[in-house]
Amino acid sequence: MSKTIAILAPGAMGSAVARRLSENGARVLTSLKGRSEATQQRAADAGMIGAEDEAIADADIILSIVPPGEAVALAERLAGLIVRRAKKPVVVDCNAVNVDTVQRIEEIIGSAQAPFVDGGIIGFPPQRGGKSPAFYMSGEHAKDVAVLKDLGLDVRIVEGPVGAASALKMSYAGIVKGLAGIGSAMVIAATKAGAADALRDELALSQPAMLARLEVALPDMIPKAYRWVAEMREISGFLGADHPASQIYEGFARWFEHLAEDANGKAVDAELLRAFAARSTQ
């Protein structure tokens, strides 16, 4: 049976997920109000249908895929749209937010008497012919979105309440992106101190797997750094203000903020990271 899925918003991940769903028979809606021409074209290329709020609220499933700082505001908007509807869509928050944030979002969606699922995406946007990222789902209604598996997504149920999927996402991102933060900070420091070649040689001898990871991760993180700022703050919140490691992730947020500003400016540090990665592969 055909399903109508609404995805907000048509960013890099959202549009790629939409393409996968539409290729497998779903009707995929999105909101294009105020969106740029480039975004509208990306949505069209992905098979997304621009729809008014009323149609969005009538979807079978709504996937929230936005930057973490926008997740609560979107939940409030969705609750306002669906509160007066007899038929309620299942709302899935797929954003990189901490447990407290997703529980707040559950309360907002619950105020509209709509079923809610906590989701966490791990992996890259799906490409044509490639595998889907993992969509971890938790909460009472997680099995209500099992149809997404039939529509081409790798859906994995995490046994536990709302918050379990987000806790997994926070933990995984804290490790993977935390390592990228440590690696990039130390590469910049070593390079400015004239020790880049020595660091690279030592990593090649004693930590070849780590060097191989940095060769890929350093240039890859530069255009994404701006998106990681809020995520690092969510991870800091996930640990809790009293946790000794909480400030580490607040520090990573400031570091990624610096890298994002650098990449949009003179790109001094960005070029140092690219140069280190490039020399490593020569």
Coordinates of C-alpha atoms in Angstrom, one line a residue:
M1 CA 0.0 0.0 0.0
S2 CA 1.3 3.4 -1.0
K3 CA 2.3 5.7 1.9
T4 CA 2.5 9.4 2.1
I5 CA 5.6 10.5 3.9
A6 CA 6.4 14.2 4.7
I7 CA 10.0 15.1 5.2
L8 CA 11.0 18.4 6.8
A9 CA 13.3 19.7 5.5
P10 CA 14.8 19.0 2.0
G11 CA 18.4 19.4 3.1
A12 CA 21.2 17.0 2.0
M13 CA 20.0 14.1 4.2
G14 CA 16.3 14.9 3.9
S15 CA 16.3 15.0 0.1
A16 CA 18.5 11.8 -0.2
V17 CA 16.1 10.0 2.1
A18 CA 13.2 11.3 0.1
R19 CA 14.7 10.0 -3.1
R20 CA 15.1 6.5 -1.6
L21 CA 11.5 6.5 -0.4
S22 CA 10.0 7.7 -3.7
E23 CA 12.1 5.2 -5.6
N24 CA 10.3 2.5 -3.5
G25 CA 6.8 3.8 -4.1
A26 CA 6.2 6.4 -1.4
R27 CA 4.6 9.8 -2.1
V28 CA 7.0 12.2 -0.4
L29 CA 5.9 15.7 0.6
T30 CA 7.9 18.7 1.9
S31 CA 7.5 22.4 2.6
L32 CA 9.2 24.7 0.2
K33 CA 8.0 28.0 1.7
G34 CA 10.8 30.5 1.7
R35 CA 13.3 28.0 0.4
S36 CA 16.0 29.0 -2.1
E37 CA 15.9 28.1 -5.7
A38 CA 18.7 25.6 -5.2
T39 CA 16.8 23.9 -2.4
Q40 CA 13.6 23.7 -4.5
Q41 CA 15.6 22.2 -7.3
R42 CA 17.2 19.6 -5.0
A43 CA 13.7 18.7 -3.7
A44 CA 12.4 18.3 -7.2
D45 CA 15.4 16.1 -8.2
A46 CA 14.7 13.9 -5.2
G47 CA 11.0 13.4 -6.2
M48 CA 9.7 15.5 -3.4
I49 CA 6.4 17.3 -3.9
G50 CA 6.0 20.8 -2.5
A51 CA 3.0 20.9 -0.3
E52 CA 1.0 23.3 1.9
D53 CA 0.8 22.8 5.7
E54 CA -2.6 21.1 5.5
A55 CA -1.3 18.4 3.2
I56 CA 1.8 17.9 5.4
A57 CA -0.4 17.3 8.4
D58 CA -2.4 14.7 6.5
A59 CA 0.7 12.5 5.8
D60 CA 0.9 9.1 7.3
I61 CA 4.4 9.7 8.7
I62 CA 6.3 12.9 9.2
L63 CA 10.1 12.8 9.4
S64 CA 11.8 15.7 11.1
I65 CA 15.3 16.0 9.6
V66 CA 16.7 19.4 10.4
P67 CA 19.7 20.9 12.2
P68 CA 19.5 20.1 15.9
G69 CA 18.9 23.7 16.9
E70 CA 15.7 23.8 14.8
A71 CA 14.2 20.6 16.1
V72 CA 12.1 22.0 18.9
A73 CA 10.7 24.9 16.8
L74 CA 9.7 22.4 14.1
A75 CA 8.0 20.2 16.7
E76 CA 6.0 23.2 17.9
R77 CA 5.0 24.0 14.3
L78 CA 3.9 20.4 13.6
A79 CA 1.9 20.2 16.8
G80 CA 0.0 23.3 15.8
L81 CA -0.8 21.7 12.4
I82 CA -2.0 18.4 13.6
V83 CA -3.8 19.2 16.9
R84 CA -7.2 19.5 15.4
R85 CA -7.0 16.5 13.1
A86 CA -8.8 13.3 13.8
K87 CA -6.3 11.2 11.9
K88 CA -2.9 11.8 13.4
P89 CA 0.4 11.2 11.6
V90 CA 3.2 9.4 13.3
V91 CA 5.9 12.1 13.9
V92 CA 9.5 10.9 14.0
D93 CA 12.3 13.1 15.2
C94 CA 15.4 12.0 13.4
N95 CA 17.7 14.8 14.6
A96 CA 20.9 14.8 16.5
V97 CA 19.5 15.9 19.8
N98 CA 20.1 14.8 23.4
V99 CA 17.7 12.8 25.5
D100 CA 16.3 15.8 27.4
T101 CA 15.6 17.6 24.1
V102 CA 13.9 14.6 22.5
Q103 CA 11.7 14.1 25.6
R104 CA 10.7 17.8 25.4
I105 CA 9.8 17.2 21.7
E106 CA 7.8 14.1 22.7
E107 CA 5.8 16.3 25.1
I108 CA 5.1 18.9 22.4
I109 CA 3.9 16.3 19.9
G110 CA 2.0 14.5 22.6
S111 CA 0.1 17.7 23.3
A112 CA -1.4 17.3 19.9
Q113 CA -2.3 13.6 20.7
A114 CA -0.1 12.3 17.9
P115 CA 2.1 9.2 18.2
F116 CA 5.8 10.0 18.5
V117 CA 9.0 8.1 17.7
D118 CA 12.5 8.9 18.7
G119 CA 14.9 8.4 15.8
G120 CA 18.6 8.7 15.3
I121 CA 20.4 8.5 11.9
I122 CA 23.9 7.0 11.7
G123 CA 25.6 7.0 8.4
F124 CA 25.8 9.1 5.2
P125 CA 22.8 10.2 3.0
P126 CA 21.7 7.3 0.8
Q127 CA 23.0 7.3 -2.7
R128 CA 21.4 5.7 -5.8
G129 CA 22.2 2.0 -5.7
G130 CA 24.0 2.4 -2.3
K131 CA 22.9 1.3 1.2
S132 CA 20.8 3.3 3.5
P133 CA 22.1 4.9 6.7
A134 CA 20.8 3.2 9.8
F135 CA 17.6 4.7 11.2
Y136 CA 17.5 3.7 14.9
M137 CA 14.0 4.0 16.4
S138 CA 12.8 3.8 19.9
G139 CA 9.7 4.4 21.9
E140 CA 6.2 2.9 22.2
H141 CA 5.3 3.7 18.6
A142 CA 8.6 2.7 17.0
K143 CA 7.1 -0.4 15.3
D144 CA 4.4 1.8 13.7
V145 CA 7.0 3.1 11.2
A146 CA 8.2 -0.4 10.2
V147 CA 6.8 0.4 6.7
L148 CA 9.9 2.6 6.2
K149 CA 11.9 -0.6 5.9
D150 CA 9.7 -1.8 3.1
L151 CA 10.3 1.6 1.4
G152 CA 14.1 1.2 1.4
L153 CA 15.3 2.5 4.7
D154 CA 17.5 0.5 7.1
V155 CA 15.2 0.7 10.2
R156 CA 16.5 -0.7 13.4
I157 CA 14.4 -0.8 16.6
V158 CA 16.2 0.0 19.8
E159 CA 14.3 -1.6 22.7
G160 CA 13.6 1.2 25.2
P161 CA 11.6 4.3 25.7
V162 CA 11.8 7.6 23.8
G163 CA 15.4 8.8 24.4
A164 CA 17.1 5.4 23.7
A165 CA 17.7 6.1 20.0
S166 CA 18.9 9.6 20.7
A167 CA 21.2 8.3 23.4
L168 CA 22.7 5.9 20.9
K169 CA 23.1 8.7 18.4
M170 CA 24.8 11.1 20.9
S171 CA 27.2 8.4 22.1
Y172 CA 28.2 7.3 18.6
A173 CA 28.6 10.9 17.3
G174 CA 30.5 11.8 20.5
I175 CA 33.1 9.2 19.7
V176 CA 33.3 9.6 15.9
K177 CA 33.1 13.4 15.7
G178 CA 35.0 13.8 18.9
L179 CA 37.9 11.9 17.3
A180 CA 37.7 14.2 14.3
G181 CA 37.8 17.1 16.6
I182 CA 40.9 15.8 18.5
G183 CA 42.6 14.9 15.3
S184 CA 42.0 18.2 13.5
A185 CA 43.0 20.3 16.6
M186 CA 46.3 18.4 17.0
V187 CA 47.1 18.4 13.3
I188 CA 46.7 22.2 13.2
A189 CA 48.8 22.6 16.4
A190 CA 51.6 20.3 15.1
T191 CA 51.7 22.0 11.7
K192 CA 52.0 25.5 13.2
A193 CA 54.8 24.2 15.5
G194 CA 56.6 22.7 12.5
A195 CA 56.0 19.1 13.5
A196 CA 53.5 18.0 10.9
D197 CA 55.9 15.8 9.0
A198 CA 57.1 14.1 12.2
L199 CA 53.5 13.6 13.4
R200 CA 52.5 12.1 10.1
D201 CA 55.5 9.7 10.1
E202 CA 54.9 8.6 13.6
L203 CA 51.2 7.9 13.0
A204 CA 52.2 5.9 9.9
L205 CA 54.5 3.8 12.0
S206 CA 52.5 3.3 15.2
Q207 CA 48.8 4.2 14.3
P208 CA 48.3 3.5 10.6
A209 CA 44.6 3.0 11.0
M210 CA 44.2 6.3 12.7
L211 CA 46.2 8.1 10.0
A212 CA 44.1 6.4 7.3
R213 CA 41.0 7.7 9.1
L214 CA 42.4 11.3 9.3
E215 CA 43.2 11.3 5.6
V216 CA 39.5 10.9 4.9
A217 CA 38.0 12.7 8.0
L218 CA 40.0 16.0 7.9
P219 CA 39.0 17.2 4.4
D220 CA 35.5 15.7 4.8
M221 CA 34.8 17.6 8.0
I222 CA 35.6 21.1 6.7
P223 CA 32.3 21.8 4.8
K224 CA 30.3 20.1 7.6
A225 CA 31.9 21.9 10.6
Y226 CA 29.1 24.5 10.8
R227 CA 26.5 21.7 11.2
W228 CA 28.5 20.0 14.0
V229 CA 28.4 23.0 16.4
A230 CA 24.9 22.5 17.7
E231 CA 25.4 18.8 17.7
M232 CA 28.4 19.1 20.0
R233 CA 26.4 21.2 22.4
E234 CA 23.6 18.6 22.4
I235 CA 26.3 15.9 23.3
S236 CA 27.5 18.2 26.1
G237 CA 23.9 18.4 27.3
F238 CA 23.6 14.6 27.0
L239 CA 26.5 14.2 29.4
G240 CA 25.0 16.8 31.8
A241 CA 26.4 20.0 33.2
D242 CA 28.0 18.3 36.1
H243 CA 29.8 15.6 34.1
P244 CA 33.5 16.2 34.0
A245 CA 33.6 15.6 30.2
S246 CA 30.8 17.9 29.4
Q247 CA 33.1 20.9 28.7
I248 CA 35.1 18.8 26.3
Y249 CA 32.2 18.8 23.9
E250 CA 31.5 22.5 24.5
G251 CA 35.1 23.0 23.5
F252 CA 34.6 21.0 20.3
A253 CA 31.6 23.2 19.5
R254 CA 33.8 26.3 19.7
W255 CA 36.5 24.5 17.7
F256 CA 34.0 23.5 14.9
E257 CA 32.6 27.0 15.0
H258 CA 36.1 28.4 14.4
L259 CA 36.7 25.9 11.5
A260 CA 33.4 26.9 9.9
E261 CA 34.2 30.6 10.1
D262 CA 37.8 29.9 8.9
A263 CA 36.4 27.9 5.9
N264 CA 34.2 30.8 5.0
G265 CA 37.0 33.3 5.4
K266 CA 40.7 33.0 4.6
A267 CA 40.6 29.3 5.1
V268 CA 44.1 29.2 6.8
D269 CA 43.4 26.3 9.1
A270 CA 41.2 24.5 6.5
E271 CA 44.1 24.5 4.1
L272 CA 46.5 23.2 6.7
L273 CA 44.1 20.3 7.3
R274 CA 43.8 19.6 3.6
A275 CA 47.5 19.8 3.1
F276 CA 48.2 17.3 6.0
A277 CA 45.7 14.8 4.5
A278 CA 47.0 15.3 1.0
R279 CA 50.6 14.7 2.0
S280 CA 49.6 11.6 3.9
T281 CA 48.3 10.0 0.7
Q282 CA 51.3 10.9 -1.5

